[in-house]
Short mmCIF file of C-alpha atoms and ligand atoms in Angstrom, two decimals:
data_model
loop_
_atom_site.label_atom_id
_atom_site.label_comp_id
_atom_site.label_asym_id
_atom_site.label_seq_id
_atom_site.Cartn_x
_atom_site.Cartn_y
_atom_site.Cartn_z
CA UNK W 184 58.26 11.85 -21.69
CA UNK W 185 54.72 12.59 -20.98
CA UNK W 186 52.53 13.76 -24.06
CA UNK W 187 49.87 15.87 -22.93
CA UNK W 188 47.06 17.33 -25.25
CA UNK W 189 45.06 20.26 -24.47
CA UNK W 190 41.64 21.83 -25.88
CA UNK W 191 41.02 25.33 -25.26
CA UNK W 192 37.51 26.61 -25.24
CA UNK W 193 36.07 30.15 -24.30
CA UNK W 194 37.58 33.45 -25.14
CA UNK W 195 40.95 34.73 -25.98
CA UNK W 196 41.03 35.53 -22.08
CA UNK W 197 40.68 31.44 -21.80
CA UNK W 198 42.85 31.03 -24.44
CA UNK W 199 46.10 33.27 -22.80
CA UNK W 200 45.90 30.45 -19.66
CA UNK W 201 45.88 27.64 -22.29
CA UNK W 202 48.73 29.17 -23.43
CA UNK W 203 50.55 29.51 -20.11
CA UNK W 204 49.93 25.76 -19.00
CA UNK W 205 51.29 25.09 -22.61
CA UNK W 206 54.75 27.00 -21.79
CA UNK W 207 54.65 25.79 -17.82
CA UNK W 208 54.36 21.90 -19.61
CA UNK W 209 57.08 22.84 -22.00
CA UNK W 210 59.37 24.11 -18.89
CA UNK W 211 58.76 20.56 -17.45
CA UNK W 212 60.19 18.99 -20.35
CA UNK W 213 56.50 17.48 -21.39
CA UNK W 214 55.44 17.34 -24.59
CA UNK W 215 52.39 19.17 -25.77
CA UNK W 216 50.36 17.59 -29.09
CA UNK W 217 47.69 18.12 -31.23
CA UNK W 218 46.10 14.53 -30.73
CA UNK W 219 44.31 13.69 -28.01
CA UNK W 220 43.73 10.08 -28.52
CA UNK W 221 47.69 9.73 -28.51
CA UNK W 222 48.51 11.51 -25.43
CA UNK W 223 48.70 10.48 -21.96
CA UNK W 224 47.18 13.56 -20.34
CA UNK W 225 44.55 15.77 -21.94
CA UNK W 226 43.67 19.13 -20.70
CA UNK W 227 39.98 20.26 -21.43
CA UNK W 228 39.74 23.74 -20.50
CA UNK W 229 36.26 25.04 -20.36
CA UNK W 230 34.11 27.73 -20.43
CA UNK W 231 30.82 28.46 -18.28
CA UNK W 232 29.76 31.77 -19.56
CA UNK W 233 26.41 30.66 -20.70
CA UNK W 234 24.40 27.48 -20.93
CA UNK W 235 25.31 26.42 -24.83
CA UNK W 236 29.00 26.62 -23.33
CA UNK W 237 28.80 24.53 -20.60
CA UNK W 238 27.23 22.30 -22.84
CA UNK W 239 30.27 22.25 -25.56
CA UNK W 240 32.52 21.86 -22.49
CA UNK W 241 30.52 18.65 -21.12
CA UNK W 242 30.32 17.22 -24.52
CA UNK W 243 34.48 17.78 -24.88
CA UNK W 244 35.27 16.09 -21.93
CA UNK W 245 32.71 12.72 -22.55
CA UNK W 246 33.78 12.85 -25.86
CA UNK W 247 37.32 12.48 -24.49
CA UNK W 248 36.42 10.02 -21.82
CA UNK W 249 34.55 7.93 -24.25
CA UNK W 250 37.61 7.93 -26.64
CA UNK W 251 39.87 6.75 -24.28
CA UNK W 252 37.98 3.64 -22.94
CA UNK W 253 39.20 2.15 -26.60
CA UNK W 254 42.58 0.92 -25.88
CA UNK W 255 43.88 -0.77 -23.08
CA UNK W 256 47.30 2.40 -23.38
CA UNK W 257 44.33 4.65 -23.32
CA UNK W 258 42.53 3.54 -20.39
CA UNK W 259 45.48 5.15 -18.59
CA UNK W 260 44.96 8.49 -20.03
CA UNK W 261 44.42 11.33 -17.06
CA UNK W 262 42.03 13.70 -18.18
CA UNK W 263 41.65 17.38 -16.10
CA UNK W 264 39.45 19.88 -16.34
CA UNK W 265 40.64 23.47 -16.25
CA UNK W 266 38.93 26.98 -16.64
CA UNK W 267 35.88 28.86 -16.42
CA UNK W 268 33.49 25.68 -15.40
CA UNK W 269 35.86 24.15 -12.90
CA UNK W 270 36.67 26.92 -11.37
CA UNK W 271 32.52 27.53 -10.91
CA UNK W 272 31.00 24.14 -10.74
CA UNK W 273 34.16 21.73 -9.65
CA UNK W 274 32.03 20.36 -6.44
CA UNK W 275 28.74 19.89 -8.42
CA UNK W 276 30.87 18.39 -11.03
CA UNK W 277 33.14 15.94 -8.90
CA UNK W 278 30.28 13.87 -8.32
CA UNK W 279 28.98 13.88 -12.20
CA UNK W 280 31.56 13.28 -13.09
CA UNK W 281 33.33 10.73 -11.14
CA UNK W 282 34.36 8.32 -13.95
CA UNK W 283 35.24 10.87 -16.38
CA UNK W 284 37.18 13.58 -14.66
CA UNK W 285 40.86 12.44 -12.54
CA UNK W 286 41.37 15.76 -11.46
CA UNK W 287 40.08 19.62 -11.52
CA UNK W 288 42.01 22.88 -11.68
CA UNK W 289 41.08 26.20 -11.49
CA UNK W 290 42.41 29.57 -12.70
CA UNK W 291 44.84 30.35 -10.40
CA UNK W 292 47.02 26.41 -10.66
CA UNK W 293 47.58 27.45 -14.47
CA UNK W 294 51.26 27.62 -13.47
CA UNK W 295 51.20 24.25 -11.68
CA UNK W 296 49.94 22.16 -13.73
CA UNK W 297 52.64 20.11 -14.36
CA UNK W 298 53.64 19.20 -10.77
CA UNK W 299 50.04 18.42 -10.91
CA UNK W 300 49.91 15.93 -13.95
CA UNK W 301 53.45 14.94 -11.84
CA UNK W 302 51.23 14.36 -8.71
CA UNK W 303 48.81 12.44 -10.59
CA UNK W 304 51.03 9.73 -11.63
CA UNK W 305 52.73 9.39 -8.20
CA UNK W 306 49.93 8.56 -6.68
CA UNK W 307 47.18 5.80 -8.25
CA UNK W 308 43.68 6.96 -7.20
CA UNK W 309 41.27 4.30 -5.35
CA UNK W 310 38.51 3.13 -7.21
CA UNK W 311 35.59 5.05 -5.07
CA UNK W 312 37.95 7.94 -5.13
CA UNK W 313 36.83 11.13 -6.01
CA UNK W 314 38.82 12.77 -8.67
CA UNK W 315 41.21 15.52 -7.52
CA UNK W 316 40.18 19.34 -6.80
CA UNK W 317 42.88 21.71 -6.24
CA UNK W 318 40.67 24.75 -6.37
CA UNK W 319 41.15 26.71 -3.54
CA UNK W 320 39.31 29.79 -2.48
CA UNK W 321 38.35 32.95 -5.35
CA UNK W 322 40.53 33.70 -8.61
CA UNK W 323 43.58 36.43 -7.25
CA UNK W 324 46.21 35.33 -10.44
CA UNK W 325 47.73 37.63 -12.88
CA UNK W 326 50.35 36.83 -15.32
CA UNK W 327 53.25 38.56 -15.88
CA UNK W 328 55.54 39.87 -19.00
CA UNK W 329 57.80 36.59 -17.92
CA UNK W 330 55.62 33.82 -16.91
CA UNK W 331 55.93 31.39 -19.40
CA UNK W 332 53.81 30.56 -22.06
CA UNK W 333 53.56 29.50 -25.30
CA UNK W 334 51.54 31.35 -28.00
CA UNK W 335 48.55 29.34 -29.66
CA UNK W 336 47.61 32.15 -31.90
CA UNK W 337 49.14 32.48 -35.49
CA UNK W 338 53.05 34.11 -35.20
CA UNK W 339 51.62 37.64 -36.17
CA UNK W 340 48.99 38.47 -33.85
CA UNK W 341 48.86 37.87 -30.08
CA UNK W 342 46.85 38.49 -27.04
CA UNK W 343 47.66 40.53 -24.18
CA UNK W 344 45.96 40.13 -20.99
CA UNK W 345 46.62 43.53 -19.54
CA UNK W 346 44.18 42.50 -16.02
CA UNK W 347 42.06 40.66 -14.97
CA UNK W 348 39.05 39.82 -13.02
CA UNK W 349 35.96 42.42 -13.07
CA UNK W 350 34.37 44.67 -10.35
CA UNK W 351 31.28 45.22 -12.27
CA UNK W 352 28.02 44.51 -10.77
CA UNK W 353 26.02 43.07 -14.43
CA UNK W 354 22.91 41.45 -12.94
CA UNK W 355 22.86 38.73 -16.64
CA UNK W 356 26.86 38.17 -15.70
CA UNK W 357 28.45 35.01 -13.65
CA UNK W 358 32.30 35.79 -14.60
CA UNK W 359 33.25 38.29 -12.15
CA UNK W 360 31.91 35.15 -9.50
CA UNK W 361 34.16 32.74 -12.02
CA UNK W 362 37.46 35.52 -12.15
CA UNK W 363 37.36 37.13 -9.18
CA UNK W 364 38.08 40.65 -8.94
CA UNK W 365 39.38 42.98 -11.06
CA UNK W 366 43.50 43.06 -10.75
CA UNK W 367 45.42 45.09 -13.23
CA UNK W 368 49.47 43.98 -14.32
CA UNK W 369 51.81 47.09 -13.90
CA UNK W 370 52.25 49.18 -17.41
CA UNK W 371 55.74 48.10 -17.08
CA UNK W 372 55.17 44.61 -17.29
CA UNK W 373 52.82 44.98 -20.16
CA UNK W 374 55.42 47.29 -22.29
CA UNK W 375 57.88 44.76 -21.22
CA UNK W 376 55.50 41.39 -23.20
CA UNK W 377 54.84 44.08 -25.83
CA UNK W 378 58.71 44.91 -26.51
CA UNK W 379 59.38 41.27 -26.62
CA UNK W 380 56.27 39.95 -29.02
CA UNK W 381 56.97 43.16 -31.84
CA UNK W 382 60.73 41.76 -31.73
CA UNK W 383 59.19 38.24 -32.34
CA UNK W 384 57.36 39.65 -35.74
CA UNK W 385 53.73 40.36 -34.29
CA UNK W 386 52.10 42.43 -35.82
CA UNK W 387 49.14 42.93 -33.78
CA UNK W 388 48.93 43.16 -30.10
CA UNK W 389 45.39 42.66 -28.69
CA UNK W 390 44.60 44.13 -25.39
CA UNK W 391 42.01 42.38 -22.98
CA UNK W 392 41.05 41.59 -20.04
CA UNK W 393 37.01 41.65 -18.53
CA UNK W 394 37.29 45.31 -18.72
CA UNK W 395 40.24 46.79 -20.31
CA UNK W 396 39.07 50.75 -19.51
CA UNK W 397 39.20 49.72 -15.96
CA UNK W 398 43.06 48.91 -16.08
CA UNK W 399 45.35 50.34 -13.48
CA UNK W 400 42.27 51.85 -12.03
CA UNK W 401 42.23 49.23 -9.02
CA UNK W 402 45.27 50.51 -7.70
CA UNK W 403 43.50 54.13 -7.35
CA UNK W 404 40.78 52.21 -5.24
CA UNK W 405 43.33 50.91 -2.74
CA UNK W 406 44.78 54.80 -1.80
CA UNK W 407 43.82 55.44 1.57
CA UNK W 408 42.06 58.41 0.14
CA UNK W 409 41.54 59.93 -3.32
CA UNK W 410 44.13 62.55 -1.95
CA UNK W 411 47.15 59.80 -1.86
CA UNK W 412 49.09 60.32 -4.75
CA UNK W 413 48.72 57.14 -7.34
CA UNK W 414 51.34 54.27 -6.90
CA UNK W 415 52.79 54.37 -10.43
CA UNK W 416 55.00 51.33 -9.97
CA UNK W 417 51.48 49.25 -9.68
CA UNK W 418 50.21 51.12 -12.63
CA UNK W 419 48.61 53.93 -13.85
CA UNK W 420 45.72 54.03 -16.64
CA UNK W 421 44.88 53.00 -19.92
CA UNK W 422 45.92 56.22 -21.50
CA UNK W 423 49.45 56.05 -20.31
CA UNK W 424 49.56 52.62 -21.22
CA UNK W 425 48.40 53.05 -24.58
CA UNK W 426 51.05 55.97 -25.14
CA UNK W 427 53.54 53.60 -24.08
CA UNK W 428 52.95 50.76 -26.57
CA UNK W 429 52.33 53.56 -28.90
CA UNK W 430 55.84 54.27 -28.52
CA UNK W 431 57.65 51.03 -29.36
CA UNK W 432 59.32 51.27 -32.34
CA UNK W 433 57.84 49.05 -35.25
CA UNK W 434 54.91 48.54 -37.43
CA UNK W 435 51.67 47.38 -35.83
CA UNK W 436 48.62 47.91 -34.97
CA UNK W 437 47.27 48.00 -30.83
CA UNK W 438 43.74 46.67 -30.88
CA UNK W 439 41.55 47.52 -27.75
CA UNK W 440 38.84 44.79 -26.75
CA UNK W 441 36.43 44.71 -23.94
CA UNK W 442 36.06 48.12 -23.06
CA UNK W 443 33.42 49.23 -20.31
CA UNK W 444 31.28 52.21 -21.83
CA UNK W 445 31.26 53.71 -17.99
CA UNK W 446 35.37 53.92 -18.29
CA UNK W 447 35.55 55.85 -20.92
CA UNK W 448 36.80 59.52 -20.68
CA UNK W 449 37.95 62.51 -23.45
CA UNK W 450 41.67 61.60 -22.37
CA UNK W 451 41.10 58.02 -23.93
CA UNK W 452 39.25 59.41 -27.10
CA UNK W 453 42.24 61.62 -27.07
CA UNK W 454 44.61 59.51 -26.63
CA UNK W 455 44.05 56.85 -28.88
CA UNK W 456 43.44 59.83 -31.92
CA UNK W 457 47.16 60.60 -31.38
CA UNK W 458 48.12 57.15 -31.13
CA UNK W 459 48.56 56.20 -34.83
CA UNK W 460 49.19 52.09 -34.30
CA UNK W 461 46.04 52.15 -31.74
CA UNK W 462 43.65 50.37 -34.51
CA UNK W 463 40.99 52.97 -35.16
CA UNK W 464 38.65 50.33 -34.03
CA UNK W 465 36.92 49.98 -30.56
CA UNK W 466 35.23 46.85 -28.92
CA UNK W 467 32.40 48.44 -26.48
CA UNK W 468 29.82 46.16 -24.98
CA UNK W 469 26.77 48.40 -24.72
CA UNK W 470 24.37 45.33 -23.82
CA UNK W 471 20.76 47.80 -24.11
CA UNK W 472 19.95 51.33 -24.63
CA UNK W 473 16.84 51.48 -23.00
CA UNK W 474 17.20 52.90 -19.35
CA UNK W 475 14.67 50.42 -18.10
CA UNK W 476 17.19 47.52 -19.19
CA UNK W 477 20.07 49.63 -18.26
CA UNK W 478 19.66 50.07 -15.00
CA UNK W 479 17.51 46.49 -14.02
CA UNK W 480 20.98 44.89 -15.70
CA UNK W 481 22.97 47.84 -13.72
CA UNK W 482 25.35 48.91 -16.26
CA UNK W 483 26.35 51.81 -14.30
CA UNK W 484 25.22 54.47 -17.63
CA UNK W 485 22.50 55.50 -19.14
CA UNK W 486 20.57 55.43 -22.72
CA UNK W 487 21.54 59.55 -22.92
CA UNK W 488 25.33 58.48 -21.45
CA UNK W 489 25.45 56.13 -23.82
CA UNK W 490 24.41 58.25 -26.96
CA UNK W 491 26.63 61.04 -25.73
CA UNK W 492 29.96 58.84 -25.38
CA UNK W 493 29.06 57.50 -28.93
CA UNK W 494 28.77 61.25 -30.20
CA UNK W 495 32.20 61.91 -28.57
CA UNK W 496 34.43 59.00 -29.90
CA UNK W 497 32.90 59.58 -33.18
CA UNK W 498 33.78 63.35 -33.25
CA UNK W 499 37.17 62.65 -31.53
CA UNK W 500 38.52 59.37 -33.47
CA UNK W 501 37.96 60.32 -37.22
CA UNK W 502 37.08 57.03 -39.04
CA UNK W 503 36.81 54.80 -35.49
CA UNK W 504 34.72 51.27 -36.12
CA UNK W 505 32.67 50.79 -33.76
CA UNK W 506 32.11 46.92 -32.60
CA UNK W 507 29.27 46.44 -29.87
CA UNK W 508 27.07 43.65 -28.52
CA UNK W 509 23.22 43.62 -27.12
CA UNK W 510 21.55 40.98 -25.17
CA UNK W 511 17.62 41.02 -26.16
CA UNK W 512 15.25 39.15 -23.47
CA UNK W 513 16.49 39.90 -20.55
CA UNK W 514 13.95 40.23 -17.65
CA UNK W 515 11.48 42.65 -17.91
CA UNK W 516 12.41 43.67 -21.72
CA UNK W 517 9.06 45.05 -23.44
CA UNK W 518 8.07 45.64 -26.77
CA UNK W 519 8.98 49.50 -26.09
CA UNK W 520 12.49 48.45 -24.77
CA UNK W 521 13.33 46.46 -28.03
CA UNK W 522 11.40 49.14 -30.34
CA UNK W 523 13.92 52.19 -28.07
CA UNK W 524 16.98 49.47 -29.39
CA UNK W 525 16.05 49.18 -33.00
CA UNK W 526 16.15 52.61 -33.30
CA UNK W 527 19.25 53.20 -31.71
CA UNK W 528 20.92 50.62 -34.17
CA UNK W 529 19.02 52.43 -36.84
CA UNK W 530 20.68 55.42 -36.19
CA UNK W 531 24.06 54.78 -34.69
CA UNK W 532 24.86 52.45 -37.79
CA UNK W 533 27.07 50.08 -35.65
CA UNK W 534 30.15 49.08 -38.38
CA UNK W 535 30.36 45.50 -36.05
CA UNK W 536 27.44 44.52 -34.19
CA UNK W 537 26.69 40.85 -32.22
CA UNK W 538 23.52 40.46 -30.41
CA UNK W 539 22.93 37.37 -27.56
CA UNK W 540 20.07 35.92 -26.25
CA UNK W 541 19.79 35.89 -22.58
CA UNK W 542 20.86 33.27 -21.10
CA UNK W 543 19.45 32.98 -17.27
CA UNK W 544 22.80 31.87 -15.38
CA UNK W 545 22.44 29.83 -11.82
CA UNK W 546 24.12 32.26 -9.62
CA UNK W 547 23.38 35.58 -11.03
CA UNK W 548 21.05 38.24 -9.86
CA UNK W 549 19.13 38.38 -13.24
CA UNK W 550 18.75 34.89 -13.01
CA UNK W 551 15.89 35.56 -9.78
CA UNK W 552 14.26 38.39 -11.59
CA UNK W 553 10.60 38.32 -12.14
CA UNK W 554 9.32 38.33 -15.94
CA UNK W 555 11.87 35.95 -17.72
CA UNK W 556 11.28 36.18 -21.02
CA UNK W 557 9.84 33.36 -22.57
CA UNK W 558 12.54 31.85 -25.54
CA UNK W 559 10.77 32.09 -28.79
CA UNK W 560 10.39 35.66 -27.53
CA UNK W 561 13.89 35.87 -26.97
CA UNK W 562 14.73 34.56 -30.36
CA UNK W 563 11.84 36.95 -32.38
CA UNK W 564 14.13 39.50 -30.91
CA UNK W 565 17.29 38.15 -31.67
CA UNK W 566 16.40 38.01 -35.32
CA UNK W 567 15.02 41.37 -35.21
CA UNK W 568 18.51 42.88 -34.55
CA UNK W 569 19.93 40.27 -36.60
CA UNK W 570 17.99 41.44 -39.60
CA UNK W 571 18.35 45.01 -39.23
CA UNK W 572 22.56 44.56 -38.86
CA UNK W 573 22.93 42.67 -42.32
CA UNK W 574 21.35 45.31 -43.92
CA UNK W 575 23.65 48.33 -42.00
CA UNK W 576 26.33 46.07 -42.56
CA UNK W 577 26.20 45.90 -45.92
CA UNK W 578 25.84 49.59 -46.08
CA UNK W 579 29.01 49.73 -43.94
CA UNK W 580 30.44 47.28 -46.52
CA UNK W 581 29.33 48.99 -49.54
CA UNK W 582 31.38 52.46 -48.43
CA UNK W 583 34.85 50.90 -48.46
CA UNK W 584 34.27 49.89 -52.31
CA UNK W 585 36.94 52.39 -53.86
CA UNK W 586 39.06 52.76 -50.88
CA UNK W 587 42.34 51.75 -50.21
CA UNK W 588 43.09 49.75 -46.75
CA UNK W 589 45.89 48.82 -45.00
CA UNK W 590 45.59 45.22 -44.12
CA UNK W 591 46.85 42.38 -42.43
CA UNK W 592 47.18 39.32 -44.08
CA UNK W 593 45.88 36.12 -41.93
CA UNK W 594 46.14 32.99 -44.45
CA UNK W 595 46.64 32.57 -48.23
CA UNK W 596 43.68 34.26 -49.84
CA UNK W 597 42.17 36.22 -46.46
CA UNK W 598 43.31 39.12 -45.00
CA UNK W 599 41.54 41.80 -42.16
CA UNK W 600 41.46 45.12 -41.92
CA UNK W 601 42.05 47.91 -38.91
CA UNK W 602 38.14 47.16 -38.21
CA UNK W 603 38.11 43.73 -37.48
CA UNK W 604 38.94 41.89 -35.09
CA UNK W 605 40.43 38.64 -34.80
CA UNK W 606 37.74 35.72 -34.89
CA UNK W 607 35.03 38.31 -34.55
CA UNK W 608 34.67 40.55 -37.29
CA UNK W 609 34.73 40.65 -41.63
CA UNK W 610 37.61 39.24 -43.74
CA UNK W 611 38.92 41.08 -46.40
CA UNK W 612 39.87 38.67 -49.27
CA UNK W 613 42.59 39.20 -51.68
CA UNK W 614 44.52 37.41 -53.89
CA UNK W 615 46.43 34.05 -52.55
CA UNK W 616 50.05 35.12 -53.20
CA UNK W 617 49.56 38.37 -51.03
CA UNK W 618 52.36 37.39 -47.98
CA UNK W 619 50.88 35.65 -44.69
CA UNK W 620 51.53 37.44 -41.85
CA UNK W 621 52.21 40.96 -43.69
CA UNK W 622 50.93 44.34 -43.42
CA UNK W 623 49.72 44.96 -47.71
CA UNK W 624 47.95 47.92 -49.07
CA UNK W 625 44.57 46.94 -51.10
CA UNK W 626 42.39 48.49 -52.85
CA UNK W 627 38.44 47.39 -52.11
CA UNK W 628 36.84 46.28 -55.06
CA UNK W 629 33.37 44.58 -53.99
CA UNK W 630 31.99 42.99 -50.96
CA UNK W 631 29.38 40.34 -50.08
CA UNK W 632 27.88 41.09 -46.84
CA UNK W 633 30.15 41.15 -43.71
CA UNK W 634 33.33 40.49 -45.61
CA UNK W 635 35.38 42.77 -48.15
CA UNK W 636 36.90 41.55 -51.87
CA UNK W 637 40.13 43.67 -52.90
CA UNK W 638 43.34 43.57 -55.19
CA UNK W 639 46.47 45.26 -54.49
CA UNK W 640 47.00 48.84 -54.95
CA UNK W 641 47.40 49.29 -58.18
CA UNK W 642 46.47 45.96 -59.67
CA UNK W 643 44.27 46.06 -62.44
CA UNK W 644 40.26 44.57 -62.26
CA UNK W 645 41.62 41.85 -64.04
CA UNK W 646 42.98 40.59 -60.56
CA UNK W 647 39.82 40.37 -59.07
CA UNK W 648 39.03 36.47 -60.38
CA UNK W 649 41.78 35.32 -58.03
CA UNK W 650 40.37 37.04 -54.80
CA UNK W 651 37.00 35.45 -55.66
CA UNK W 652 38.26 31.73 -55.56
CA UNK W 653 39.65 32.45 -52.35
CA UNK W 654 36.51 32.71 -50.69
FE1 F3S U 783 35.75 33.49 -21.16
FE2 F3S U 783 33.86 31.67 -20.93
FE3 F3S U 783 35.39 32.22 -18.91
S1 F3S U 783 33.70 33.58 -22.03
S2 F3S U 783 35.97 34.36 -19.12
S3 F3S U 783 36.04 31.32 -20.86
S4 F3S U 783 33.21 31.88 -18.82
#
């Protein structure tokens, strides 16, 4: 039986196709481990988003390489490279690396990859060889509510890739060049993975995609005219989406991540107020506030959009968290631009906030611009926001002492609340014997920056030693 191993890098969007060429392998009767240095096939799939990650994904695959040049069993090993950075830089790369690499694979041969690994051994590959490339052409897949896969995420929360691809013209962003464009699954097909995961015991079912507000929207773009009555069968919106998984009967929560600020509309605020297991928590990459950076990174809205929208969700959500992220240093950012940002954080007290440094990516229209900002700049900035977060943060922090919270509890000792997110966000920590993998009502009793210290309703203060030696 072939033993394959497989590291997943990137996002959870990166993570759902490690998970499908985990179930395809499993349908092929191959075995899938944890160890690389015992299998006979590893997978490394990689990221490109930004140059630190195409760095991590280089390093993987050498360090993989390197490994298997130890035993003579090893020197057999196959090693492929799937994901974001094949799918950008396989021809660049198939000369790099030559030695390393035996084959690439993009996106869309997720679902193939084991008549590939199949392929692989039926044929031996000549010593000036170049290793195998079976991208063809731009990204068009899309998984649906049956294509196998196997989850890689604990058994009570899961990601949902509800479309994918992105028609959004970002001057800082390669990965609508890397996933193609933006293609949205039928609301059918996503009720239908949603039915099945609650009836496995999930307990959290986390929408994304590049841009989740965009979803169904794609199939309004291909009516003849706006006149042409929408194909429902292909899929509607978000709203009737989110009313749908609203619907299924069971206790947990809907998280929405990777929403476009320019998709939003009252019938989503709306919607998701009279949704009770939508998490009263939104993911909403605002990237600047400044008009200047708005429009030279063409985010389709505006600084007084923008503050409006904000205004909205806040008025029409009661209690929403509100996660965003800002790139500082992008071309032409001046020491008004950052000053119109600071503010703006100031003000809109962000409960989640992540800020990036620009990253100038081969390929991308920002990447041309005129006045690149020089990086200790970029990194004065960065700690800038940084700074001024903590300190909202842990005024955020501060008003959940004395509240009680309905939380879901990740691993002995650690548990999250309907404002974080998965990997992203705070941890609420509570005592060990609290139930993995179970909704619990706490009580907050402290918190140290980011993260959250509580007890069970009711418990007594006394408690509260055994949530600290969690941490
Ligand atoms: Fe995700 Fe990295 Fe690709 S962030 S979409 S894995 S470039």
């Amino acid at each position: 039986m072939i033993k394959v191993s497989l590291i997943s890098l990137g996002c959870a969007k990166n993570l759902v196709d490690s998970e499908i060429m985990v179930g395809h392998l499993h349908q092929a009767g191959m075995a899938v481990i944890p160890d690389a240095e015992k299998a006979d096939v590893v997978i490394v799939n990689t990221c490109s988003f930004i140059d630190s990650s195409k760095e991590e994904s280089i390093g993987h695959i050498l360090e993989v390489h390197q490994n298997r040049g130890m035993t003579k069993r090893r020197k057999e090993q196959k090693l492929i490279v799937a994901g974001c950075m094949s799918q950008r830089f396989s021809k660049d790369l198939s000369s790099s690396l030559h030695d390393e690499v035996d084959a690439f694979i993009g996106l869309d041969q997720i679902t193939k990859v084991a008549p590939i690994i199949e392929g692989l051994y039926a044929k031996e590959r000549g010593k000036d060889e170049a290793p195998a490339n079976f991208i063809e052409g731009k990204s068009t897949y899309i998984p649906d509510f049956d294509t196998p896969r196997f989850r890689l995420t604990p058994k009570h929360f899961a990601y949902m890739k509800i479309a994918e691809g992105c028609n959004h013209p970002c001057t800082f962003c390669i990965i609508p060049q890397i996933r193609g464009r933006h293609r949205s699954r039928t609301v059918a097909s996503v009720v239908a993975e949603a039915r099945q995961l609650v009836k496995e015991g999930v307990k959290e079912l986390n929408l994304i995609s590049q841009d989740t507000t965009f979803f169904g929207m794609d199939t309004w773009e291909q009516r003849p005219n706006p006149r042409t009555p929408v194909d429902s069968s292909r899929g509607t919106a978000l709203t009737t989406l989110l009313r749908e998984l609203n619907a299924i009967e069971g206790d947990f929560w809907i998280r929405l991540l990777y929403t476009h600020p320019a998709h939003w509309s009252d019938e989503l605020i709306k919607t998701i107020a009279e949704c009770p297991k939508v998490a009263r928590y939104i993911d909403i990459p605002l990237q600047h506030i400044s008009d200047n950076m708005l429009e030279r990174m063409q985010r389709e809205t505006s600084g007084d959009y923008i503050r409006d929208l904000l205004k909205r969700i806040r008025a029409g959500i009661p209690g929403i968290a509100i996660r965003t992220t800002f790139i500082v240093g992008f071309p032409g950012e001046t020491e008004a631009d950052i000053a119109e940002l600071c503010a703006f954080i100031k003000t809109t007290k962000f409960e989640r906030l992540g800020v990036f440094r620009y990253s100038q990516e081969e390929g991308t229209r920002g990447a041309k611009m005129p006045d690149q900002i020089l990086p200790k700049v970029k990194e004065a900035r960065w700690h800038t926001l940084m700074g001024l977060q903590r300190q909202i943060a842990a005024e955020v922090s501060k008003s959940y002492v004395g509240q009680t919270l309905k939380v879901l509890v990740e691993e002995p000792g650690v548990a999250r609340g309907e404002a974080d997110a998965p990997d992203i966000d705070g941890r609420v920590y509570v005592p060990r014997e609290l139930p993995v993998g179970e909704f619990v009502e706490v009580k907050i009793t402290g918190y140290q920056d980011y993260d959250l210290l509580a007890l069970p309703k009711g418990e007594k203060p006394a408690e509260f030693k055994v949530a600290k030696q969690a941490q």
